[in-house]
PDB file of C-alpha atoms in Angstrom:
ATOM      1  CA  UNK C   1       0.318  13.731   4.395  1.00  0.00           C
ATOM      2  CA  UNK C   2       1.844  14.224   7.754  1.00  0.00           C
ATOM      3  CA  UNK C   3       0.421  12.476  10.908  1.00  0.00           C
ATOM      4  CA  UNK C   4       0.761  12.027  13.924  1.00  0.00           C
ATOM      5  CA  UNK C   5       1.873   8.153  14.959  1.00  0.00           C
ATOM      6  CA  UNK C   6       1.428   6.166  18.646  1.00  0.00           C
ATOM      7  CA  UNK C   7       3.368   3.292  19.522  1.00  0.00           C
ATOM      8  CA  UNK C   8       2.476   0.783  20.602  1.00  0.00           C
ATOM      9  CA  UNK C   9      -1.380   0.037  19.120  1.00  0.00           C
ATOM     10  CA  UNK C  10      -2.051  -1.982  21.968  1.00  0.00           C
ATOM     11  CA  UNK C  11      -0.086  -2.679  25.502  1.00  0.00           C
ATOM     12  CA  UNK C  12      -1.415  -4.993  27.996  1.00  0.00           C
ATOM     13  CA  UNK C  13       0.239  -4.582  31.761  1.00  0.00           C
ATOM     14  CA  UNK C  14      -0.083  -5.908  34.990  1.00  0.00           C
ATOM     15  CA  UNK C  15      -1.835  -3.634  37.586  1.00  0.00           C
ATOM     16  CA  UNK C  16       0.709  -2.005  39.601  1.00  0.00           C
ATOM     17  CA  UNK C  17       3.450  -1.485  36.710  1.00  0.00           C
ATOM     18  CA  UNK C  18       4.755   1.159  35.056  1.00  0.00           C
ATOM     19  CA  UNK C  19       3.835   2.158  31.240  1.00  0.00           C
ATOM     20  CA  UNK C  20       5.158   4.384  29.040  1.00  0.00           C
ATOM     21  CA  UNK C  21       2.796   5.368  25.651  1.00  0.00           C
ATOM     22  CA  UNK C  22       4.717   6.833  23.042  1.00  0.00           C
ATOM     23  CA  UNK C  23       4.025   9.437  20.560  1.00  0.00           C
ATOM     24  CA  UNK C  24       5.832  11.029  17.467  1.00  0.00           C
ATOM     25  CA  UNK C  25       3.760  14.407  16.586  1.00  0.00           C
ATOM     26  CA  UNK C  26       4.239  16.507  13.338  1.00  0.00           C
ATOM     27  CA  UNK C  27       7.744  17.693  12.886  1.00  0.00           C
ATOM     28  CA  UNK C  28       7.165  21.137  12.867  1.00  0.00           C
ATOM     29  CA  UNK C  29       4.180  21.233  15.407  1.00  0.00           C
ATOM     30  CA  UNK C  30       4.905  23.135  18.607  1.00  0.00           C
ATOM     31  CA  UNK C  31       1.861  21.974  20.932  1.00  0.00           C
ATOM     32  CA  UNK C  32       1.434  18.695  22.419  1.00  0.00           C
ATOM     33  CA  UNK C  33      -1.542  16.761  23.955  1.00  0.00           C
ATOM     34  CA  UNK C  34      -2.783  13.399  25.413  1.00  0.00           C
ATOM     35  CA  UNK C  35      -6.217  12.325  25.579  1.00  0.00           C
ATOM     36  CA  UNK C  36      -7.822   9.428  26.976  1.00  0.00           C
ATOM     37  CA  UNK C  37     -11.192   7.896  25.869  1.00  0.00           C
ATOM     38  CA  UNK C  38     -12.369   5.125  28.352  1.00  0.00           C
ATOM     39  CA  UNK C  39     -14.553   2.573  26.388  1.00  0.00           C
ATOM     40  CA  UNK C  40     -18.455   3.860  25.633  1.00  0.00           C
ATOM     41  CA  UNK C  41     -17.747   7.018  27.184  1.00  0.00           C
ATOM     42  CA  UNK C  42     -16.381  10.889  25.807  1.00  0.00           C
ATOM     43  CA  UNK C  43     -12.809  11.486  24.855  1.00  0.00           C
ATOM     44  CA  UNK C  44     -10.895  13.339  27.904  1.00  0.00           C
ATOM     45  CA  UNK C  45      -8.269  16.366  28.162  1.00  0.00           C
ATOM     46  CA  UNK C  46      -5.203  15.327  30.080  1.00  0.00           C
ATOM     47  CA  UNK C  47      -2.396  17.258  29.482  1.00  0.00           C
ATOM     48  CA  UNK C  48      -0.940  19.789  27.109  1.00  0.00           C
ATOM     49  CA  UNK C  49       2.865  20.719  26.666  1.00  0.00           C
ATOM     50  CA  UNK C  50       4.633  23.434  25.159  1.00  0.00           C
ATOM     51  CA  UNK C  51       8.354  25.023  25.215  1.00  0.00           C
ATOM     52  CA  UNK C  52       9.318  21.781  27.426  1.00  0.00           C
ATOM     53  CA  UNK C  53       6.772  21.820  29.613  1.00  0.00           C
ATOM     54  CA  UNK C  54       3.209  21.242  31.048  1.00  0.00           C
ATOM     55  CA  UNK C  55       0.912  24.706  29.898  1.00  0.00           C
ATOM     56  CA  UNK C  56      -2.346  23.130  31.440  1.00  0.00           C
ATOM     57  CA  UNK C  57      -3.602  19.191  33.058  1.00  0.00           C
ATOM     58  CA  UNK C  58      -6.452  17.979  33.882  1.00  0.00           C
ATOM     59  CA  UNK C  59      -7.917  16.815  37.380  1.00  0.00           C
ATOM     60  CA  UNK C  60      -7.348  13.382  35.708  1.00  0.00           C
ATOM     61  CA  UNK C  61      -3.821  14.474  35.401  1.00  0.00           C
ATOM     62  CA  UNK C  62      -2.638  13.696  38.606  1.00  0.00           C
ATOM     63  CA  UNK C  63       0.911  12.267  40.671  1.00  0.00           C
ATOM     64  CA  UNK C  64       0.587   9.260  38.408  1.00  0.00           C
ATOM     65  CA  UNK C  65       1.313  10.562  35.036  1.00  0.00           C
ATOM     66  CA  UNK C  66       3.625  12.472  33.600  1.00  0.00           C
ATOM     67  CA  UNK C  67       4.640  13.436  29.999  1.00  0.00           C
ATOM     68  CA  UNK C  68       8.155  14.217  28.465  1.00  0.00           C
ATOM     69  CA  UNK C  69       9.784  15.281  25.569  1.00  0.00           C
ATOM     70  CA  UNK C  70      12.940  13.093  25.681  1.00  0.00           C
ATOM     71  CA  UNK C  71      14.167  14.462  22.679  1.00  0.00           C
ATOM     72  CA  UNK C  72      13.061  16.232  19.757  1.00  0.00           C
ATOM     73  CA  UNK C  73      10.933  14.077  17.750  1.00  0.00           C
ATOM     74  CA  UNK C  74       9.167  11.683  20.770  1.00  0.00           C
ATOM     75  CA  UNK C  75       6.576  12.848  23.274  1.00  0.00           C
ATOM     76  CA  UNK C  76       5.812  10.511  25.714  1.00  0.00           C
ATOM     77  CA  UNK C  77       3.433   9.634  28.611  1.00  0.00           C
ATOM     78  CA  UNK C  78       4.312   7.671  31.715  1.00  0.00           C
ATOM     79  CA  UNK C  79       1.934   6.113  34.445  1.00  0.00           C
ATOM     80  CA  UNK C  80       3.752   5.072  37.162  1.00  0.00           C
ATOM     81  CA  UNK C  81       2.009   2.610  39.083  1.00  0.00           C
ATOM     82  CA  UNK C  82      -1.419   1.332  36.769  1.00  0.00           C
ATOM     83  CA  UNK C  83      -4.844   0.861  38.162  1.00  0.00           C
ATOM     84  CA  UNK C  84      -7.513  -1.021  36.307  1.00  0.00           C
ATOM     85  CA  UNK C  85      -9.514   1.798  35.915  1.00  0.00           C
ATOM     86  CA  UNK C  86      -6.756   3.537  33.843  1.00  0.00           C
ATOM     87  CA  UNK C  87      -7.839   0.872  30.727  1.00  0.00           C
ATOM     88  CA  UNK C  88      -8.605   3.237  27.964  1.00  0.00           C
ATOM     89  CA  UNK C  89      -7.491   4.427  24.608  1.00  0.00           C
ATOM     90  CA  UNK C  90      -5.261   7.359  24.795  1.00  0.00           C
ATOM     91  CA  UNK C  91      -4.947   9.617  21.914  1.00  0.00           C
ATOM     92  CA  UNK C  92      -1.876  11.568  21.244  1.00  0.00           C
ATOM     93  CA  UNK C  93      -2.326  15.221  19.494  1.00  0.00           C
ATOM     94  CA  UNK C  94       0.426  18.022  18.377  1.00  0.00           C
ATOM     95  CA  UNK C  95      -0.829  21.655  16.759  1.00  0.00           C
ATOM     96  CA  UNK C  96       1.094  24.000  14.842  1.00  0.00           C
ATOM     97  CA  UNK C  97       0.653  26.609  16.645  1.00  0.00           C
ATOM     98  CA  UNK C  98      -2.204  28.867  18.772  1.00  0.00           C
ATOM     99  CA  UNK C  99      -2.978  32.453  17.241  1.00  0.00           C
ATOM    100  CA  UNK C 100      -2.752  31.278  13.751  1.00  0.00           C
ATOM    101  CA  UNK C 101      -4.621  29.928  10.688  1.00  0.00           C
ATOM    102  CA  UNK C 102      -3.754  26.906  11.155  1.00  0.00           C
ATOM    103  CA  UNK C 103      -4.875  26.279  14.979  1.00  0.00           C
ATOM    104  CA  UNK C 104      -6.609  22.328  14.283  1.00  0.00           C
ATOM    105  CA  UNK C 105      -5.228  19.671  16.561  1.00  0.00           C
ATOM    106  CA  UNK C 106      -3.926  16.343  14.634  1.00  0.00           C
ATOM    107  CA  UNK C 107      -4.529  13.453  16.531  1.00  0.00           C
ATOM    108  CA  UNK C 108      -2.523   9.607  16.166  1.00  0.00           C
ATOM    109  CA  UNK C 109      -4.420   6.569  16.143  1.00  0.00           C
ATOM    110  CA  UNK C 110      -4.289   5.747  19.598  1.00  0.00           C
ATOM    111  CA  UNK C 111      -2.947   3.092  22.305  1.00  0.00           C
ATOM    112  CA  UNK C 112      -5.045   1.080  23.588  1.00  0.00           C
ATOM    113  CA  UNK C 113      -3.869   0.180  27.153  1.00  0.00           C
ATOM    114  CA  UNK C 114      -5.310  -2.676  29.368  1.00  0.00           C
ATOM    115  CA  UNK C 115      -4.966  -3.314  32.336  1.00  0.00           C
ATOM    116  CA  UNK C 116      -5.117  -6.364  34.002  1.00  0.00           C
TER     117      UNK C 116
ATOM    118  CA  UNK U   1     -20.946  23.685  31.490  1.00  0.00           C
ATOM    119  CA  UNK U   2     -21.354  22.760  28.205  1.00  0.00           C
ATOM    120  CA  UNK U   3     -20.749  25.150  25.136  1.00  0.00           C
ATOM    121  CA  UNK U   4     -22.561  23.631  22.406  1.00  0.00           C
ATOM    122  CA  UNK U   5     -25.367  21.464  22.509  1.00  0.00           C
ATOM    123  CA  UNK U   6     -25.887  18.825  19.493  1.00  0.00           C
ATOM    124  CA  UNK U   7     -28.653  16.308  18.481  1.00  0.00           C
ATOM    125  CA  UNK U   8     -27.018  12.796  20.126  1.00  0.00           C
ATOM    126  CA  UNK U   9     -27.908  10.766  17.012  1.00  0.00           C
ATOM    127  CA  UNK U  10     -28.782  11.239  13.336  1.00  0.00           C
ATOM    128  CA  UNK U  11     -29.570   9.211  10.209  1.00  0.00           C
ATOM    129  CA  UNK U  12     -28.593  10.293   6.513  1.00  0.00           C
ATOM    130  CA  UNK U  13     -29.249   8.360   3.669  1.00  0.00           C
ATOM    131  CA  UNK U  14     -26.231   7.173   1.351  1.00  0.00           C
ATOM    132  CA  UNK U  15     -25.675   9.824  -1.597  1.00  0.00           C
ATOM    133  CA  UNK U  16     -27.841  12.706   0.478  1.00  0.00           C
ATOM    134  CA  UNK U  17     -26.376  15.815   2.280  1.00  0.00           C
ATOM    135  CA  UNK U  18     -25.909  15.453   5.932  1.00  0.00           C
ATOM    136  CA  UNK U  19     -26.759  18.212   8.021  1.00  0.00           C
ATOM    137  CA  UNK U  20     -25.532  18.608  11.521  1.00  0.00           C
ATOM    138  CA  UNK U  21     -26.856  21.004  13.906  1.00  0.00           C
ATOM    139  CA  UNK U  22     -25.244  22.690  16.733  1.00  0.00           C
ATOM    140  CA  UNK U  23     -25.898  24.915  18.903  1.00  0.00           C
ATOM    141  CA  UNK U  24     -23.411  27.721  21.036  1.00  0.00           C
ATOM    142  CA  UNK U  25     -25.541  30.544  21.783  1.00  0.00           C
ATOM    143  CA  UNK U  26     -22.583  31.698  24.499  1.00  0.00           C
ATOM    144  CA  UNK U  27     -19.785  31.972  21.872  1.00  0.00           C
ATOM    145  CA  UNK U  28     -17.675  34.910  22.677  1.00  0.00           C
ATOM    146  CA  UNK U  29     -16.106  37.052  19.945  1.00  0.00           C
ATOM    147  CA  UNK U  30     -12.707  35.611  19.697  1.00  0.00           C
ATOM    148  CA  UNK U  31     -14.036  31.667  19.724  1.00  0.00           C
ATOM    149  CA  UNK U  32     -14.108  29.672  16.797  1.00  0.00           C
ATOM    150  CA  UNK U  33     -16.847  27.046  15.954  1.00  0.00           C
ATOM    151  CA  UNK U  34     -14.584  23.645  15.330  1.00  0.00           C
ATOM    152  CA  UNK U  35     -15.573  19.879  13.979  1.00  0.00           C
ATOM    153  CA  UNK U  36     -14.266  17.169  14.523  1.00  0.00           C
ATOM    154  CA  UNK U  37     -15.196  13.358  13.868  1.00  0.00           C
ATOM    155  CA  UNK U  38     -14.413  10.021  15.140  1.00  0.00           C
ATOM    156  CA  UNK U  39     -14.998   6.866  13.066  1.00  0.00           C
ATOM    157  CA  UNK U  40     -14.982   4.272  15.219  1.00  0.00           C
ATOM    158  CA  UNK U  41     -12.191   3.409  17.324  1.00  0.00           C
ATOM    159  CA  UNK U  42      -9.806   5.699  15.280  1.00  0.00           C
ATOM    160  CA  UNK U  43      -8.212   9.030  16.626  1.00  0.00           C
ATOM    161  CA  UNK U  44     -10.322  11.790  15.993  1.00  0.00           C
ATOM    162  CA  UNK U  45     -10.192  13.805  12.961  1.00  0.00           C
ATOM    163  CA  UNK U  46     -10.107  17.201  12.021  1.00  0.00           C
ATOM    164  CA  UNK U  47     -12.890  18.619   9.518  1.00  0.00           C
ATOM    165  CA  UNK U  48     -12.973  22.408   9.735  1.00  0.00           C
ATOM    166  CA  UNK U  49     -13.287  25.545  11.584  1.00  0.00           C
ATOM    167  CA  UNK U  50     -14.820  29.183  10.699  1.00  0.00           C
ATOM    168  CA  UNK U  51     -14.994  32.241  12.762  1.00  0.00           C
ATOM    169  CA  UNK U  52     -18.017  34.041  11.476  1.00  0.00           C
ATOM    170  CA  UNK U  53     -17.969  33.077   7.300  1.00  0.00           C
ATOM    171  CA  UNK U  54     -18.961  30.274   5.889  1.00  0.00           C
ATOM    172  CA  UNK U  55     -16.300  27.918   5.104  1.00  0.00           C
ATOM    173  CA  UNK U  56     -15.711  24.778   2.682  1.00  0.00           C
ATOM    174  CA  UNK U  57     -13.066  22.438   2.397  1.00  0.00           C
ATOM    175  CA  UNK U  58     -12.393  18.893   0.915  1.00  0.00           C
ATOM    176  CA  UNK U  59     -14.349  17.275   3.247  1.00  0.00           C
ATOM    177  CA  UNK U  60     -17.390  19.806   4.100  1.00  0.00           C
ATOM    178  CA  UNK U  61     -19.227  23.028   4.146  1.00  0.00           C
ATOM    179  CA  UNK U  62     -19.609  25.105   7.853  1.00  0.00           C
ATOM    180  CA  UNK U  63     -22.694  27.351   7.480  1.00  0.00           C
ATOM    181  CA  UNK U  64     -22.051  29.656  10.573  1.00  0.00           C
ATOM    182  CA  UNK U  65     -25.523  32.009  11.233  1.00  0.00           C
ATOM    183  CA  UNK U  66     -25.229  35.641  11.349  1.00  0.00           C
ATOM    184  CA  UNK U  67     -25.600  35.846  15.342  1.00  0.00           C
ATOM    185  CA  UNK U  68     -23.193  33.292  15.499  1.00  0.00           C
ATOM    186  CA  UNK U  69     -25.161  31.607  17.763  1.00  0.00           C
ATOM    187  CA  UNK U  70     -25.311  28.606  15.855  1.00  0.00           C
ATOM    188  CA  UNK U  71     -23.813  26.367  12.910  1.00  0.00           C
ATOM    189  CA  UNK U  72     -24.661  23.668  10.482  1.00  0.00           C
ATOM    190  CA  UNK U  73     -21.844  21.515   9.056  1.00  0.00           C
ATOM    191  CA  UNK U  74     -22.831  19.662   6.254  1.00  0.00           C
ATOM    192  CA  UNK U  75     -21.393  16.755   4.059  1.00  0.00           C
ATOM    193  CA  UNK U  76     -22.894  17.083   0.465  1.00  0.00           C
ATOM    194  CA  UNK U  77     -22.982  13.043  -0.321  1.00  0.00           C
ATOM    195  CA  UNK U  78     -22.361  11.150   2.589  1.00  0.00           C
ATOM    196  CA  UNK U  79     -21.104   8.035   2.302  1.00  0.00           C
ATOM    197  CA  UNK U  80     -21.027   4.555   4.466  1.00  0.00           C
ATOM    198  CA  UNK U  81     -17.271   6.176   5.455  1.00  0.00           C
ATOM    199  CA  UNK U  82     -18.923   9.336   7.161  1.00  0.00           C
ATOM    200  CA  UNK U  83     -20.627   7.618  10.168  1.00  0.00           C
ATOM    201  CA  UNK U  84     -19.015   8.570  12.873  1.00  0.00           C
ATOM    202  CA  UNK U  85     -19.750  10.626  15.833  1.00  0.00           C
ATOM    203  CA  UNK U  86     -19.569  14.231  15.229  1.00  0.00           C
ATOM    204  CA  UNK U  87     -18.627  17.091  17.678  1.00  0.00           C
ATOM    205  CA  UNK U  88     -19.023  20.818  17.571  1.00  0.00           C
ATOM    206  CA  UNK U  89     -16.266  22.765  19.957  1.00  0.00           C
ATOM    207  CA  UNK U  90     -16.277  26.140  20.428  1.00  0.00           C
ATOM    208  CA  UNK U  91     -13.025  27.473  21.271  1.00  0.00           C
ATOM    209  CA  UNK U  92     -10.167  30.394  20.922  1.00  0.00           C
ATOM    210  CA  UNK U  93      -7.842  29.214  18.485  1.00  0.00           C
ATOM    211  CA  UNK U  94      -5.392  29.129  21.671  1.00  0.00           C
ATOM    212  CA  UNK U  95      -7.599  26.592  23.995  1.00  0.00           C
ATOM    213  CA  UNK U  96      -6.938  22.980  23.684  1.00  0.00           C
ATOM    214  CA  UNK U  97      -9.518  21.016  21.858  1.00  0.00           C
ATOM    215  CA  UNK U  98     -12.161  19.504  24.650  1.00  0.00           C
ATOM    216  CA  UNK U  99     -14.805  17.111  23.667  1.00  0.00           C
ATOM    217  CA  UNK U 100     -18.765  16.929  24.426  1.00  0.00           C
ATOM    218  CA  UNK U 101     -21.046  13.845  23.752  1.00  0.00           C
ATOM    219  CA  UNK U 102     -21.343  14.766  19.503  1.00  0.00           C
ATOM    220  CA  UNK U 103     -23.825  13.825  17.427  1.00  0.00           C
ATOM    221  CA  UNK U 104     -23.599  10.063  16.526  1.00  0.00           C
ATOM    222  CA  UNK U 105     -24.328   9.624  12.082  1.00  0.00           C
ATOM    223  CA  UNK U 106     -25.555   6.651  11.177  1.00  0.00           C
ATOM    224  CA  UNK U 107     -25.457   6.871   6.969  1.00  0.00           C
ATOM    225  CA  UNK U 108     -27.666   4.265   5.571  1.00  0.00           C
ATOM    226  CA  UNK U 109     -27.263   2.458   2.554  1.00  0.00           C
TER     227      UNK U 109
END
């Protein structure tokens, strides 16, 4: 069964450094998303990305992230500069498609990223 | 605002049917009524979706009521594997996926 995998499981930085999550979604999905889920509390919308490029962020989504599709398998999400608070498990998801039968969002497994 | 409102915990014996309740008495004609799961510290997971017919999968039956107004996703024999927390969304097939509080399931041996 096709899934959605995150690499790496885990990633431990130094406040202050720069982080990049990684992401393979379904090969023939077409939407992407991250997610974040800060421990005890709900899972979070951050960004979604279609044709190349953001379709809709969050107000969590701000100057500090960003997401790319370096090529045509990997999806990625960078924070530049960490902050403590950004510890949290973030969830990468991909669709098929919007409009169609088969609209459910896949989601990986997760990184969990502390900060320290 | 919220779209759905859900019971924050529940109980189900092992072997019985779990119901789960939710409510979305502002669902507009072209949103869907979506669950989802998370065991614990694991991605969440897909279950099923319906419009306005009652659907069954693998995994579960959606019981959507006439009005629409409100649903009942059931798992016929849960199992120690189906505690999790639970969420309703109500969506257009087109939205991104966005997540309230669920309902935690405890299933007890």
């Amino acid at each position: 069964e096709p899934e959605v995998t995150q690499t790496p499981s885990h990633q431990v930085t130094q406040m202050g450094q720069e982080v990049i999550l990684r992401c393979v979604p379904i090969s023939n999905h077409l939407y992407f998303y991250w997610y974040r889920q800060i421990l005890g509390q709900k899972v979070e919308f951050l960004v979604s990305f279609y044709n190349n490029e953001i379709s809709e962020k969050s107000e969590i989504f701000d100057d500090q992230f960003s997401v790319e599709r370096p090529d045509g398998s990997n999806f990625t999400l960078k924070i530049r500069s960490t902050k403590l608070e950004d510890s949290a498990m973030y969830f990468c998801a991909s669709s098929e498609s919007v409009g169609q039968p088969n609209t459910e969002a896949f989601f990986g497994q997760g990184t969990r990223l502390t900060v320290v | 605002d919220a779209k759905t409102t859900q019971p924050p915990s529940m109980d189900c014996a092992e072997g019985r049917a779990a119901n789960l309740p939710c409510n979305h008495s502002t669902i507009s004609g072209n949103e869907y009524v979506y669950w989802y799961r998370q065991i614990h510290s694991q991605g969440p997971q897909y279950i099923i979706h319906g419009l306005k017919n009652n659907e069954t999968n693998e995994m579960a039956s959606l019981i959507i009521t006439e009005d629409r107004k409100s649903s009942t996703l059931i798992l016929p024999h849960a199992t120690l594997r189906d505690t999790a927390v639970y969420y309703c969304i109500v969506k257009a097939s087109y939205d991104k996926v966005i997540f309230g509080p669920g309902t935690s399931l405890s299933v007890i041996p």
